[in-house]
């Protein structure tokens, strides 16, 4: 059966009438709901803080239109900077919180004009161009937030770069009036020219409570290590002068001094160096026959001859940077820009960004009392090392000195690394140029651009004529699974190595290298035969190590020993035939800042076939010299880089009472 349905000429009568009747109602209801959702979303994400709506930007409004703030005479003054402050005592890391990008958020206070009770400004210059550039760079970076409630670090828009332009008391009162000052907690101040006559303090004299200070002239007395940040003194010439690129290499002059107003005692010493070394040394001073102004600031003179500055710096291998009234000097930036290796004579000066930058790779630091010996010290540096230092110096300027933006963002990155240490930049990221040019020797300071030619490690065995002991060492080392090649350095020029048929038969290539001179440094030369990243350097009398102990740990620093060893340490080692192992430990500890890893205990350490005749270490004077060489090396490095370590790396199950077949290294400690 089929039910019939009546249709009118317009189709079914009931359904169309319902749609027509309620259509307007449904559309209106849907529109109201949609508008409500949009309004809720806008309110949810719209900034709620009154302070956050006042976004920092000098470009959006004139400085003269900024609000005027009058400081009452009785306004509170912050306490003087607390020298005991450290990140764990004066900085609230909980404000930084966790974020997936591991990046701190930085808030910049809105710009305001501060005046005292009679209307006089607290600064004679207001907002300098340099500080404006600094704040603009930060506001354009990923660190910036306009929401003060999300900020980890707060930066006042009060310009304290140059203390000479400030009224100390009034500036301190202005800082204390900041709405979130809280005794300076989590606040950062930038200052490049601290102190004033006659004392020229090495840190900003403005009382600042617990605020962090990014300062341009710190000494070891005023620098709070791990809290403050030592920054460079910006040189305006960086923006005004575009120096042509100069390839590393020999220059017209060996040493050049171009600073003006050098102390008369230093000037006298430099004049003596000039007399002793002639045309290799060029001493410049300001030009007395030019009128004062921008033109004279970019000129230097010597006996009536006029030179363009800083262009003349490119004509010298080394450029002197002496302390002036202040420790921090803009001349350091000019020298780096010119790819001239700075010779820094400023005792107690904390070098810019020294927390992360390895200045030994780009400069030479000499105590002020050794100024008369400067020429001799610099002449002892190998030519290849000078070229690398020139290249590194220019890259330091380009990456960290060239602009206020570079200085500001580097400062924030250092603080960021402290707060998120697990995501911090590595030594290589801070110190290695992004493009590494290949040379005849591959430096391990730079991560390789391609995988190593061979996996595993190369064993380099230094020997003279102890053949029986040498063969025992080769036999034991050849059992190590990770061994890729064995290189024997034959250090005896009066005796030929054994015939090929007499050598132990091993599964890896064995190569004998005959040296031209009997020097202990031959042990650490980066031979072309070395194709692995890791190298085990060992003597021919180390016969008490098992293959498991050798497999458990090894390291590579031959390049550093050959080309980076400071002063005359390498020559001293070769002359005394002693302390090459101590020299290597000094070098590695100085480069890495880390202690060696002690791998399991070793009680038996002796060479049965060694006698007082052929064993250097059995000579009675040997241990006396080793004490002397520690003092010698420490004086050359200018510090004691060796680290105290209380850690020992042992393999799993090393001393546990387990079957040997369950242990990865069963033969450790077996001899």
XYZ file of C-alpha atoms in Angstrom, residues 98-449:
352
model
C 60.084 26.884 31.625
C 59.475 27.430 27.947
C 60.012 25.040 25.042
C 62.467 27.409 23.326
C 64.719 27.735 26.421
C 64.852 31.488 25.902
C 64.492 34.200 28.507
C 61.970 36.979 27.973
C 63.168 40.577 28.298
C 60.983 43.597 29.027
C 62.058 47.180 28.361
C 60.498 49.916 30.470
C 58.649 52.670 28.556
C 60.817 55.706 27.994
C 60.342 58.573 30.464
C 62.160 61.855 31.049
C 63.368 62.217 34.631
C 64.034 65.618 36.188
C 64.826 66.766 39.717
C 62.590 68.951 41.863
C 63.660 72.101 40.004
C 63.210 70.588 36.538
C 66.861 69.810 35.696
C 67.325 66.498 33.799
C 69.274 63.647 35.398
C 71.431 63.272 32.285
C 73.127 65.858 30.122
C 72.637 63.789 26.960
C 69.256 62.114 27.474
C 68.952 58.994 25.349
C 72.146 58.436 23.355
C 72.109 57.049 19.837
C 74.064 53.984 21.036
C 71.563 53.145 23.786
C 68.674 53.734 21.396
C 70.267 51.255 18.956
C 70.783 48.764 21.779
C 67.186 48.890 22.999
C 65.833 48.800 19.443
C 67.860 45.653 18.696
C 66.576 43.938 21.829
C 62.966 44.930 21.089
C 63.308 43.386 17.604
C 64.830 40.146 18.918
C 63.249 36.881 20.038
C 64.136 37.767 23.631
C 61.692 40.672 23.772
C 58.253 40.653 25.342
C 55.874 43.562 25.820
C 54.147 41.746 28.676
C 55.961 42.578 31.902
C 54.282 39.686 33.724
C 56.116 37.219 31.422
C 59.504 38.903 31.725
C 62.524 37.149 33.220
C 64.781 40.178 32.789
C 63.877 43.869 32.918
C 65.904 46.649 31.273
C 65.361 50.293 32.263
C 65.164 52.817 29.436
C 67.427 55.056 31.566
C 70.690 55.494 29.658
C 73.716 54.830 31.905
C 76.202 53.901 29.154
C 78.411 56.901 29.893
C 78.763 57.814 33.553
C 80.266 61.191 32.583
C 76.830 62.388 31.459
C 74.956 61.282 34.605
C 74.002 62.868 37.889
C 74.751 59.908 40.157
C 72.261 60.508 42.980
C 69.340 61.463 40.731
C 69.942 58.510 38.397
C 69.842 56.159 41.382
C 66.553 57.751 42.539
C 65.079 57.231 39.066
C 66.014 53.537 39.157
C 64.415 53.123 42.580
C 61.159 54.631 41.251
C 60.749 51.954 38.576
C 57.486 50.105 39.341
C 59.103 46.651 39.487
C 62.562 47.585 40.784
C 62.367 45.332 43.869
C 65.938 46.149 44.984
C 67.162 45.631 41.409
C 66.206 41.956 41.300
C 66.296 40.639 37.694
C 67.202 44.069 36.307
C 70.029 44.591 33.812
C 72.008 47.833 33.340
C 74.402 48.560 30.455
C 77.439 50.759 31.140
C 80.538 51.201 28.956
C 82.308 54.175 30.494
C 82.329 53.751 34.279
C 83.853 55.944 36.946
C 85.036 59.510 36.734
C 87.994 61.686 37.676
C 90.139 61.403 39.606
C 89.701 57.738 40.608
C 87.910 56.283 37.559
C 86.239 53.383 39.309
C 86.087 50.238 37.160
C 82.348 49.750 37.725
C 79.356 52.080 37.488
C 79.197 54.392 40.521
C 75.392 54.679 40.415
C 73.927 52.727 43.398
C 72.058 49.817 41.841
C 71.123 47.309 44.568
C 71.137 43.753 43.145
C 70.883 44.675 39.465
C 73.122 42.830 37.019
C 75.679 45.053 35.341
C 76.917 44.670 31.780
C 80.049 46.768 32.185
C 82.800 47.883 29.833
C 85.717 48.309 32.232
C 85.584 45.666 34.948
C 88.616 44.744 36.991
C 89.022 41.588 39.037
C 88.087 43.666 42.103
C 84.687 44.851 40.865
C 83.603 42.011 38.568
C 81.110 39.580 40.090
C 82.013 36.393 38.274
C 79.047 34.476 36.924
C 76.731 37.422 37.641
C 77.924 40.532 35.826
C 78.820 40.471 32.128
C 81.986 42.140 30.852
C 81.176 43.899 27.569
C 83.354 45.818 25.092
C 83.537 49.587 24.840
C 81.791 50.308 21.556
C 83.811 52.201 18.981
C 81.819 54.682 16.820
C 84.325 54.035 14.040
C 82.721 50.608 13.589
C 79.759 52.266 11.905
C 81.693 55.081 10.223
C 84.581 53.201 8.637
C 84.284 50.186 6.360
C 87.729 48.590 6.268
C 88.600 46.424 3.252
C 89.096 42.748 3.988
C 92.733 41.890 4.663
C 93.954 38.317 4.413
C 95.987 36.977 7.360
C 99.733 37.083 6.905
C 102.821 39.219 7.298
C 102.325 42.971 7.519
C 104.499 46.031 6.949
C 104.993 46.585 10.690
C 105.440 43.997 13.415
C 104.168 46.112 16.340
C 102.040 49.251 16.153
C 100.794 51.582 18.878
C 98.126 54.107 17.846
C 96.500 55.090 21.147
C 96.577 58.736 22.147
C 97.156 60.122 25.645
C 99.280 57.128 26.657
C 100.842 57.462 30.133
C 104.330 58.916 29.907
C 105.947 55.848 31.528
C 104.392 53.529 28.943
C 105.300 55.977 26.177
C 108.921 55.936 27.331
C 109.033 52.117 27.262
C 107.508 52.064 23.776
C 110.077 54.586 22.592
C 112.853 52.310 23.863
C 111.340 49.370 21.960
C 111.260 51.545 18.868
C 114.945 52.452 19.242
C 115.943 48.797 19.701
C 113.901 47.355 16.816
C 113.789 50.155 14.268
C 111.223 50.110 11.458
C 109.503 46.973 12.799
C 107.818 49.154 15.440
C 105.573 52.134 14.601
C 104.521 54.550 17.361
C 101.690 56.962 16.552
C 100.126 59.788 18.509
C 97.470 62.427 17.901
C 98.292 65.061 15.332
C 99.146 68.393 16.914
C 98.925 70.326 13.638
C 95.254 69.422 12.975
C 92.242 71.220 14.418
C 90.151 69.286 16.901
C 87.116 67.488 15.495
C 85.953 64.404 13.650
C 88.780 64.701 11.104
C 91.553 64.744 13.727
C 89.979 61.778 15.574
C 90.576 59.689 12.455
C 94.196 60.718 11.978
C 97.428 59.681 13.692
C 100.882 61.189 13.288
C 104.515 60.166 13.615
C 107.261 62.772 13.164
C 105.103 64.928 10.908
C 103.787 62.041 8.804
C 99.986 61.673 8.865
C 98.251 58.272 8.828
C 94.574 57.398 8.415
C 93.066 55.742 11.485
C 91.944 52.970 11.868
C 93.155 51.987 8.365
C 96.789 52.036 9.503
C 96.054 49.233 11.986
C 95.736 46.816 9.061
C 99.431 47.334 8.291
C 100.671 45.664 11.486
C 100.756 42.085 12.780
C 100.354 43.140 16.428
C 98.672 46.242 17.846
C 99.235 47.462 21.391
C 96.171 48.066 23.606
C 97.290 49.808 26.801
C 95.138 50.739 29.752
C 94.172 54.395 29.953
C 92.316 56.262 32.659
C 89.790 53.429 32.291
C 90.629 49.758 31.825
C 88.210 49.271 28.940
C 89.330 50.920 25.710
C 87.458 51.416 22.415
C 90.854 50.863 20.758
C 90.412 47.124 21.335
C 87.412 47.116 18.997
C 89.314 49.101 16.345
C 92.231 46.673 16.490
C 90.013 43.610 16.142
C 88.192 45.167 13.190
C 91.535 45.625 11.443
C 92.418 41.930 11.992
C 95.481 43.033 13.945
C 96.300 40.791 16.912
C 95.760 42.886 20.068
C 98.573 42.901 22.617
C 96.715 43.778 25.814
C 98.615 45.359 28.694
C 96.019 46.130 31.348
C 96.543 44.258 34.606
C 93.357 42.969 36.295
C 91.210 43.839 33.240
C 88.304 41.441 32.633
C 88.256 41.000 28.870
C 84.905 41.436 27.081
C 82.690 38.339 27.117
C 85.585 36.365 28.638
C 83.002 34.089 30.244
C 82.503 32.446 26.837
C 85.236 33.750 24.494
C 88.682 32.150 24.421
C 90.887 35.225 24.132
C 94.063 33.151 23.872
C 93.014 32.366 20.319
C 92.749 36.024 19.289
C 95.066 38.087 21.500
C 98.230 38.191 23.557
C 97.881 39.337 27.173
C 101.123 40.582 28.729
C 101.585 41.892 32.296
C 102.332 45.610 32.345
C 105.690 45.009 34.027
C 106.778 42.922 31.014
C 106.252 45.723 28.505
C 110.043 45.947 27.903
C 109.996 42.239 26.900
C 107.036 42.574 24.552
C 109.016 42.332 21.306
C 110.797 39.144 22.395
C 107.556 37.539 23.589
C 105.759 38.251 20.333
C 108.672 37.015 18.222
C 108.390 33.596 19.885
C 104.889 33.041 18.459
C 104.946 30.851 15.299
C 103.921 32.565 12.062
C 101.101 30.078 11.455
C 99.648 30.830 14.880
C 99.800 34.587 14.216
C 97.754 34.110 11.048
C 95.120 32.123 12.893
C 94.976 34.768 15.622
C 94.486 37.494 12.998
C 91.608 35.567 11.494
C 90.068 34.888 14.898
C 90.448 38.522 16.005
C 88.478 39.815 13.034
C 85.784 37.207 13.552
C 85.439 38.192 17.225
C 84.845 41.776 16.113
C 82.374 40.784 13.431
C 80.359 38.511 15.715
C 80.488 40.329 19.060
C 81.897 43.889 18.740
C 80.724 45.361 15.443
C 77.463 46.973 16.596
C 75.383 47.767 19.648
C 73.054 45.020 18.475
C 75.849 42.457 18.559
C 76.936 43.593 22.031
C 73.396 43.595 23.439
C 72.288 40.229 22.049
C 75.558 38.559 23.072
C 75.017 39.808 26.620
C 71.484 38.383 26.702
C 72.670 35.055 25.271
C 75.280 34.711 28.025
C 72.622 35.319 30.682
C 70.303 32.920 28.849
C 72.999 30.214 28.955
C 73.266 30.619 32.724
C 69.541 30.191 33.229
C 69.159 27.294 30.790
C 72.577 25.582 31.052
C 71.327 22.359 29.465
C 70.586 24.331 26.267
C 73.621 26.640 26.469
C 75.895 27.371 23.528
C 78.992 25.191 23.452
C 82.606 26.359 23.432
C 82.716 25.657 19.705
C 79.584 27.698 19.000
C 81.014 30.694 20.835
C 84.559 30.486 19.489
C 84.586 28.789 16.096
C 83.851 30.854 12.978
C 80.885 29.469 11.023
C 83.103 28.826 7.981
C 86.304 26.908 8.663
C 88.891 27.134 5.887
C 90.805 23.936 5.281
C 94.561 23.995 5.774
C 97.321 21.433 5.577
C 96.633 20.473 9.195
C 93.118 19.886 10.458
C 92.688 21.656 13.788
C 90.654 19.717 16.371
C 89.472 23.093 17.743
C 87.032 23.097 14.831
C 84.459 20.383 14.394
C 85.218 18.483 11.145
C 83.095 19.384 8.160
